[in-house]
Short mmCIF file of C-alpha atoms in Angstrom, two decimals:
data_model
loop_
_atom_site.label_atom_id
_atom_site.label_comp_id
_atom_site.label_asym_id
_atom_site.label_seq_id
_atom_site.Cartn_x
_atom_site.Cartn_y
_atom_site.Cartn_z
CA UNK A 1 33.36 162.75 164.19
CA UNK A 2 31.27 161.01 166.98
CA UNK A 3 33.12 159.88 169.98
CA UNK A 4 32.63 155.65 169.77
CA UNK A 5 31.18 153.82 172.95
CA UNK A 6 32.35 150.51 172.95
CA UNK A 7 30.93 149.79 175.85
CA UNK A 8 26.72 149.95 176.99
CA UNK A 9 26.59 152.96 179.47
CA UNK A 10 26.08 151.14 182.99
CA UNK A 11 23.33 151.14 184.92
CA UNK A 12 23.05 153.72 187.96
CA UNK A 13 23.16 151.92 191.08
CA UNK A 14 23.16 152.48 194.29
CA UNK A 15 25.97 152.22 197.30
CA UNK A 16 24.22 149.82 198.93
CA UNK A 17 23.70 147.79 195.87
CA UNK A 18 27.29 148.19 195.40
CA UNK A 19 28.54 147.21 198.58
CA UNK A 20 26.60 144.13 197.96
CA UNK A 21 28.04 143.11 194.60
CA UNK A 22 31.66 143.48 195.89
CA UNK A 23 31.31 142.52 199.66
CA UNK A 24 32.71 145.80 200.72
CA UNK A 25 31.55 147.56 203.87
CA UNK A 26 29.70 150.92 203.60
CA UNK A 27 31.44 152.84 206.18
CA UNK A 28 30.66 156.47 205.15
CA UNK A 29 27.94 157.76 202.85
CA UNK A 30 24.34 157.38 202.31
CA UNK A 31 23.26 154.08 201.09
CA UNK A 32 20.89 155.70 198.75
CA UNK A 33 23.69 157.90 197.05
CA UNK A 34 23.83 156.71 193.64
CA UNK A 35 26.78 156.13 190.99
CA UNK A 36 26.79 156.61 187.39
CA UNK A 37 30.11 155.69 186.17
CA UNK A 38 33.33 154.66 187.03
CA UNK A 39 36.86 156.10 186.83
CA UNK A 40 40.68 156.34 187.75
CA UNK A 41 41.31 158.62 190.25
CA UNK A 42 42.51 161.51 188.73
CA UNK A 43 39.38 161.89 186.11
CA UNK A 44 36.89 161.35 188.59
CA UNK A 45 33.62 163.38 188.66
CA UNK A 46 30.77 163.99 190.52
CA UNK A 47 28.69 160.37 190.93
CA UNK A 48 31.87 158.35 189.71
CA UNK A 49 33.32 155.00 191.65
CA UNK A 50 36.95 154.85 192.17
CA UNK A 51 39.23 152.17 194.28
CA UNK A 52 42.67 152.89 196.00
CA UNK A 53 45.16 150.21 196.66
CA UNK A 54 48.37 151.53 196.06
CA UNK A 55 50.22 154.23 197.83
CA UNK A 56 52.02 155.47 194.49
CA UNK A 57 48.82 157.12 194.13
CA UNK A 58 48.63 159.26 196.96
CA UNK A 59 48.49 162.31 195.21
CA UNK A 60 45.56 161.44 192.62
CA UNK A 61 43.60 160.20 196.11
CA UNK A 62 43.81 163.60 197.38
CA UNK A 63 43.09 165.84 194.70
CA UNK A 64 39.71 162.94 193.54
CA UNK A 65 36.28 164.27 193.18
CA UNK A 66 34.50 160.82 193.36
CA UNK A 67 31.28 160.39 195.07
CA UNK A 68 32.59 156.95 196.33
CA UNK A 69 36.33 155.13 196.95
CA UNK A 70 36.63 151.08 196.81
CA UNK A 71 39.62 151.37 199.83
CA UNK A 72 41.41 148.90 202.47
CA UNK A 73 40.71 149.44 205.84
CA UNK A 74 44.52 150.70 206.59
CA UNK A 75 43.68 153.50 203.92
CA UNK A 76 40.43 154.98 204.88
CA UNK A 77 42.23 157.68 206.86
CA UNK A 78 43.87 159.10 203.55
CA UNK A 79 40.38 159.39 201.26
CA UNK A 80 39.08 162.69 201.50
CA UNK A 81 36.61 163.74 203.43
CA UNK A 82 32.96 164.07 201.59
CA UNK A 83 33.87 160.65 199.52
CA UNK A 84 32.07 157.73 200.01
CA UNK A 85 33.79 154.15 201.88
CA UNK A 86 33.40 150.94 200.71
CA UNK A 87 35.83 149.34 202.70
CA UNK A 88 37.47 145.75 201.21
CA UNK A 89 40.07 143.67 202.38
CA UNK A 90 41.00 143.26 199.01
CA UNK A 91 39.76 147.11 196.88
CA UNK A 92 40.93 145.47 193.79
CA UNK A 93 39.49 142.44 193.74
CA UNK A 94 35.80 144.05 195.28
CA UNK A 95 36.78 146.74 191.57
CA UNK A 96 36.78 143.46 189.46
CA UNK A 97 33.66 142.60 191.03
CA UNK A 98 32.06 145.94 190.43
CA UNK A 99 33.02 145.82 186.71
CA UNK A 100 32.05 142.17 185.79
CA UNK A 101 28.85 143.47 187.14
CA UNK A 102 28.44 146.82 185.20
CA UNK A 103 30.03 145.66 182.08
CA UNK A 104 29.71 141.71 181.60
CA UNK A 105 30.23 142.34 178.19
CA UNK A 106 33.59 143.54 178.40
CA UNK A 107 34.19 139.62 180.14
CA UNK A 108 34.89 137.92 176.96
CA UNK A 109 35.80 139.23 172.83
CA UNK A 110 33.27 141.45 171.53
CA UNK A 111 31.33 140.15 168.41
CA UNK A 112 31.63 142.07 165.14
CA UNK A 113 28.12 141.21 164.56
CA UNK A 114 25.22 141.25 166.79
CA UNK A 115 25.66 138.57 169.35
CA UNK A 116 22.44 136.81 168.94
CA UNK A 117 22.70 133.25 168.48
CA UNK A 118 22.53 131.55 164.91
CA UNK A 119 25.21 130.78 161.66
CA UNK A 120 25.92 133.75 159.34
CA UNK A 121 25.39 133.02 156.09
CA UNK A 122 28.80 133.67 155.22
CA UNK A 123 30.24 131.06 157.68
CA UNK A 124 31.06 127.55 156.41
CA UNK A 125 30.27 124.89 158.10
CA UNK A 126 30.94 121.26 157.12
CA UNK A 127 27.85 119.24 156.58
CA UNK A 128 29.40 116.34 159.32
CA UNK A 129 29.66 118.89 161.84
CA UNK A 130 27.91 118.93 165.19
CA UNK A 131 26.38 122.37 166.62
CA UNK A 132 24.10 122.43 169.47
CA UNK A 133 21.36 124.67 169.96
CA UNK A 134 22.15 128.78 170.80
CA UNK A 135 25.55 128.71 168.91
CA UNK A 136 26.57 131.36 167.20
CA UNK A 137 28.81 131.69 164.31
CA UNK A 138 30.27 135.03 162.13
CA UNK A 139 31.30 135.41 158.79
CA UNK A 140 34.03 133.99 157.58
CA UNK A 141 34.82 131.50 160.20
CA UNK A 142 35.42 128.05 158.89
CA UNK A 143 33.64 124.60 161.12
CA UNK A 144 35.79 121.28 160.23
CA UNK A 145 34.13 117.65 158.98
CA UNK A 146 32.98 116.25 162.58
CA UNK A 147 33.62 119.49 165.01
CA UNK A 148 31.40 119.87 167.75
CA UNK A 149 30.41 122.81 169.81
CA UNK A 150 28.56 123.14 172.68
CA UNK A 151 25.79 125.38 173.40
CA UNK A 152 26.15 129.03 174.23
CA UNK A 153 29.75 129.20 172.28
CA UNK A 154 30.94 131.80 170.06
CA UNK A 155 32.99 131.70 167.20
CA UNK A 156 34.33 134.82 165.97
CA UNK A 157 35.21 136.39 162.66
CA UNK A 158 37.62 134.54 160.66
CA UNK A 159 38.16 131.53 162.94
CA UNK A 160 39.19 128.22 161.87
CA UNK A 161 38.06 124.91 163.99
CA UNK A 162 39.82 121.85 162.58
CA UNK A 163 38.26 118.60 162.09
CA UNK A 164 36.92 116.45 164.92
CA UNK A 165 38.05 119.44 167.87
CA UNK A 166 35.18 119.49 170.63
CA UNK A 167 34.49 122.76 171.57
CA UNK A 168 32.56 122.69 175.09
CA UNK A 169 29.57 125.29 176.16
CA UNK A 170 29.93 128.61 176.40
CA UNK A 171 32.93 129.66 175.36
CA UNK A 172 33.93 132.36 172.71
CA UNK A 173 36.66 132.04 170.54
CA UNK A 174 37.89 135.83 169.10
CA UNK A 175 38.49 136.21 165.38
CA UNK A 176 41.13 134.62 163.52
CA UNK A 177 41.67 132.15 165.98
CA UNK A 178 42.80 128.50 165.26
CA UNK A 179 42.09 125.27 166.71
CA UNK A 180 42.84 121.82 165.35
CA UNK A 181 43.71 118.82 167.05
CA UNK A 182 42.43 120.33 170.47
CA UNK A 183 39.31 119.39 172.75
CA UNK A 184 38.18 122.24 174.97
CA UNK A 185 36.22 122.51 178.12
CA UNK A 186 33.21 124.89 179.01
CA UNK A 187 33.86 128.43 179.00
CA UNK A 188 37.45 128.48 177.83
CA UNK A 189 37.99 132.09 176.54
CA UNK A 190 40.79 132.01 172.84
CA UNK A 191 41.00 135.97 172.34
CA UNK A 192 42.22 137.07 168.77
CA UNK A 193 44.96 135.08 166.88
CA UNK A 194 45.65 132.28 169.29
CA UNK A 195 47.18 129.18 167.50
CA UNK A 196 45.94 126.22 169.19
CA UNK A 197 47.13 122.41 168.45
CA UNK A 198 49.36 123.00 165.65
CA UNK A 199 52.59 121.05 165.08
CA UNK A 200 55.23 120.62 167.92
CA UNK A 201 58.71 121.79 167.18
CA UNK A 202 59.88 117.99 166.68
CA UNK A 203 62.84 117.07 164.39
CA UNK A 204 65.29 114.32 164.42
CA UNK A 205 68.55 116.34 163.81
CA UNK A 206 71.93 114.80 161.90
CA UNK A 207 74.20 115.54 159.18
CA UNK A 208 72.06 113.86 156.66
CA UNK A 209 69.20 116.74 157.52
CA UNK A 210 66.70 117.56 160.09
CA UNK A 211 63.87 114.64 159.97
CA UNK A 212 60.62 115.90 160.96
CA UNK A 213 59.08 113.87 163.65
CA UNK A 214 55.15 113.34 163.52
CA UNK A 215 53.61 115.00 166.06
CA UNK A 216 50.38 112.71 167.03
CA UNK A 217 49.38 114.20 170.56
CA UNK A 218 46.93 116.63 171.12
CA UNK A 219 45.80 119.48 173.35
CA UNK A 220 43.75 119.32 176.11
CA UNK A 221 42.39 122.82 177.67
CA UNK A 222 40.21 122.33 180.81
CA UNK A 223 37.09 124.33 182.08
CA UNK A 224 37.43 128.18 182.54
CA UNK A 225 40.80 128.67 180.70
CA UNK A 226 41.76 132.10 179.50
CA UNK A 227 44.45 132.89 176.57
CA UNK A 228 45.57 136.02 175.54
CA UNK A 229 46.17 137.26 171.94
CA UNK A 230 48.47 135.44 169.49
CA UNK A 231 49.64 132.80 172.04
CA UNK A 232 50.15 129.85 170.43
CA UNK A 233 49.95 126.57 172.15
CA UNK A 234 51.23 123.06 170.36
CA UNK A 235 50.21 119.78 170.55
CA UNK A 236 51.33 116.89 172.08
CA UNK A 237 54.05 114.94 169.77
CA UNK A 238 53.28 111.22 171.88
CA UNK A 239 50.82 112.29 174.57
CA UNK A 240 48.81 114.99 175.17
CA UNK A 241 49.71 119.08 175.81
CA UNK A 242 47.54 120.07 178.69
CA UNK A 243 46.07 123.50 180.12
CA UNK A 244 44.45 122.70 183.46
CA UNK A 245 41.50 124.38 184.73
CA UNK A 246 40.81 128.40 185.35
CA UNK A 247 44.55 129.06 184.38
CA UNK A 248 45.39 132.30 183.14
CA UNK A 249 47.73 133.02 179.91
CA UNK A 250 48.72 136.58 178.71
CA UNK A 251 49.13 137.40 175.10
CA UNK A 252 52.27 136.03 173.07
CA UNK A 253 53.13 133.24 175.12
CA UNK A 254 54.57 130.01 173.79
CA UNK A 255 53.66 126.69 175.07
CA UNK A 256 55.90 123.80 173.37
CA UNK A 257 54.69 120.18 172.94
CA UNK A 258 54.14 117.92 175.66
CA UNK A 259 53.72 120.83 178.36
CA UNK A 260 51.28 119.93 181.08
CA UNK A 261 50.24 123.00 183.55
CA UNK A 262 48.34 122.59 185.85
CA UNK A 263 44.91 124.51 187.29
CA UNK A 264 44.89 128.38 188.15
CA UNK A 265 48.40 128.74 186.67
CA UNK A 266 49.31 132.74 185.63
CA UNK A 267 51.65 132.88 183.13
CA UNK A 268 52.30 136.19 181.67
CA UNK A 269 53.00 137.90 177.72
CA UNK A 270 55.85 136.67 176.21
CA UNK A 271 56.71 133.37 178.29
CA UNK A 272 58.52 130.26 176.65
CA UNK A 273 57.86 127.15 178.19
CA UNK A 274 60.14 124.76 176.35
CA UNK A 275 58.40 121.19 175.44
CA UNK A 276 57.86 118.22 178.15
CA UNK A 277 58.07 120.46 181.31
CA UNK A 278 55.23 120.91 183.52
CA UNK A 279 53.94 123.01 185.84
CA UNK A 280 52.06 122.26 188.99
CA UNK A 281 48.95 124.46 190.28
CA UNK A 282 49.12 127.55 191.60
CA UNK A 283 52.28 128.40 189.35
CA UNK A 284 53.10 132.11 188.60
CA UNK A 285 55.33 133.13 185.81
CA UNK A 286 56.73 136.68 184.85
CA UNK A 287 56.83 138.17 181.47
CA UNK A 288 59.58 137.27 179.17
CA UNK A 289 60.88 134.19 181.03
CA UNK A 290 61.69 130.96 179.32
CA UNK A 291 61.39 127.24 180.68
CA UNK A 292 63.80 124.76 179.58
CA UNK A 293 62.57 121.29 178.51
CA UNK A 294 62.06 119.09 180.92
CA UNK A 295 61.60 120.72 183.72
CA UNK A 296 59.37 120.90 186.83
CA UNK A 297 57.92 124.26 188.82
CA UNK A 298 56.31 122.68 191.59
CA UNK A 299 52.68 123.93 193.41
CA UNK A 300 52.60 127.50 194.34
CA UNK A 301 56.05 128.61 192.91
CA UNK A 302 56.69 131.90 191.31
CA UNK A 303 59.27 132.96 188.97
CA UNK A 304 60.20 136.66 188.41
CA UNK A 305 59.88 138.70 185.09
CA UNK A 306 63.02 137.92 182.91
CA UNK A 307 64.18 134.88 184.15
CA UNK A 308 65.62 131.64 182.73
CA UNK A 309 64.74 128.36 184.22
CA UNK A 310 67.45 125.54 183.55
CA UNK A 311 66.33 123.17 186.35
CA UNK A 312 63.70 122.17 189.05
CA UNK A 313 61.86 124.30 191.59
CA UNK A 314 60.17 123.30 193.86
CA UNK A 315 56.92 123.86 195.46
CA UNK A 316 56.40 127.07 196.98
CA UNK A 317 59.77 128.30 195.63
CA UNK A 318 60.30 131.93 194.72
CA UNK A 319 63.03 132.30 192.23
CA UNK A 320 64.65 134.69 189.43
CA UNK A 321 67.84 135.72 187.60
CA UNK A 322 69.23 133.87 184.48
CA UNK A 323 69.36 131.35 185.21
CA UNK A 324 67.05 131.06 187.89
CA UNK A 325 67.53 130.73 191.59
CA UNK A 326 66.32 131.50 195.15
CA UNK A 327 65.75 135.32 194.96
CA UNK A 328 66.91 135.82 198.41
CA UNK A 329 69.90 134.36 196.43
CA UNK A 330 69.90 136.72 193.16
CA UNK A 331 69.34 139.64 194.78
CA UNK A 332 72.80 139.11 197.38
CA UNK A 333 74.68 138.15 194.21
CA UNK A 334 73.18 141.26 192.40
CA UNK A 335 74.13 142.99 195.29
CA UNK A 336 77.59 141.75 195.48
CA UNK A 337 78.10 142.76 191.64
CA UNK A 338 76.85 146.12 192.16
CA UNK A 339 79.44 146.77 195.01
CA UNK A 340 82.19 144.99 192.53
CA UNK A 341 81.39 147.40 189.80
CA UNK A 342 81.62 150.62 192.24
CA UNK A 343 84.95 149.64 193.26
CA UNK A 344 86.12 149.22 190.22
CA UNK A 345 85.03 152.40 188.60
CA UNK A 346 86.53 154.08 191.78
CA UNK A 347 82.94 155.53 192.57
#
């Protein structure tokens, strides 16, 4: 069986074209050497591009056979002699560079079909719908009564856009991906699966039975949005959910009616954020950490992986633990239980 390339080979370039893309320095090797691929460390071969950031990885850095290392200047002593420097403040931001360069395709979900623009016959598309020019559509995806999409976007496999959402230009929405209720930017990126604008969790609760509350809102993504596989994201119930610009959501994450975060937010896989709270910009979030309703994470703050937040933080705070507080804080009470415990158990 053939070995499957997902990926275009990348063009050969040369150091000096690659010191360009990723505003490294050149510091050792010929600016005509050429590179052919690139590679982690420890499979590296003659003509390949590597980067080192982190000292875990000592041993890989030694034993490389790269042509060239992406490296911080505090780490140039420890790449071998006979590789290549192109020295970054920041080696793995200048490697994100490098690759957006040599595989733009890898940027955004793959097609199943050939990419070029036009409708597949197998699509529907409602008559009342609103396409502009260069958009392309693959089988089996499904365009609602008065949708419109802007040029440039992609709608994958299997998709469903609801009636009346406004799709802006150039995005790509992955396969089996739905939207309803939702108006999106310009190159927002919806990989595989993600549920967008579908009922908020909204019930008026008594001993009579749970009333389901209409939930009239909708959601509101913002320019250069990115959201990972299967997250699902719910409208508003009496004003809008909102996803502010070039934020960043991982795969499997949750976001509850009413939920307004703000621009270049991270939030990683498997994050609850609980309906009505809000996050300011700048806000980074750990995997598998849940927001309670209601609450605010002001500009800048970061929460740790695992983490429970019951109440407030504020800007620029760095908190964790269940529930969540200062981690100067956790980590002396963690401390404090660790030394109870030893006691204890006599060790």
């Amino acid at each position: 069986m053939a070995d499957p390339v997902f990926f275009a080979p990348m063009p050969v370039l040369r150091l000096a074209d690659l010191a360009v893309v990723c505003g490294a320095e050149l510091q050792r090797g010929a600016a005509d050497l050429t590179i052919t691929c690139v590679a982690p460390l420890e499979d590296a071969r003659e003509g390949a591009l590597v980067f080192f950031d982190n000292t875990r990885y000592l041993e890989q850095l030694a034993a490389t056979r790269a042509t060239a290392c992406i490296v911080a200047p505090k780490h140039t002593g420890k790449v071998p002699e006979g590789v290549a420097l192109l020295v970054s403040k920041d080696p793995y931001r200048a490697w994100a560079k490098v690759l957006a360069r040599l595989y733009p395709q890898a940027m955004v979900p793959l097609p199943a079909f050939d990419d070029k623009a036009g409708i597949s016959p197998r699509a529907t598309v409602h008559p009342e719908a609103r396409l502009e020019e260069d958009v392309t559509i693959e089988p089996g995806a499904v365009i609602g009564a008065g949708a419109e999409i802007g040029s440039g976007t992609q709608i994958g496999p299997n998709a469903v856009i609801g009636q009346n959402v406004r799709i802006g230009r150039n995005c790509h929405i992955g396969a089996n991906a739905v939207v309803q209720h939702a108006l999106l930017g310009n190159r927002v990126i919806l990989h595989p699966g993600v549920a967008i604008g579908q009922d908020g969790f909204g019930y008026a609760m008594g001993l009579e039975g749970h009333l389901k509350v209409p939930q009239i809102g909708r959601v509101i993504i913002q320019d250069d949005v990115e959201i990972g596989a299967n997250t699902t994201i719910d409208r508003g119930a009496n004003r809008d959910t909102v996803v502010g610009e070039g934020t960043r959501i991982d795969n499997q994450v949750q976001v509850g009616h009413n939920v307004n975060i703000g621009r270049h937010c991270i939030i990683v896989s498997q994050v609850g954020l609980s309906g009505s709270s809000t996050l300011a910009d700048y806000v980074a979030i750990g995997g598998q950490s849940g927001v309670a309703g209601h609450v605010e994470i002001g500009m800048g703050a970061q929460i740790a992986a695992v983490s429970v937040v019951n109440d407030s933080v504020p800007a620029g705070g760095r908190y964790g633990g269940t529930p969540a507080k200062p981690v100067k804080q956790w980590f002396r009470e963690l401390t404090a239980l660790k030394k109870l415990a030893e006691r204890g158990s006599g060790t």
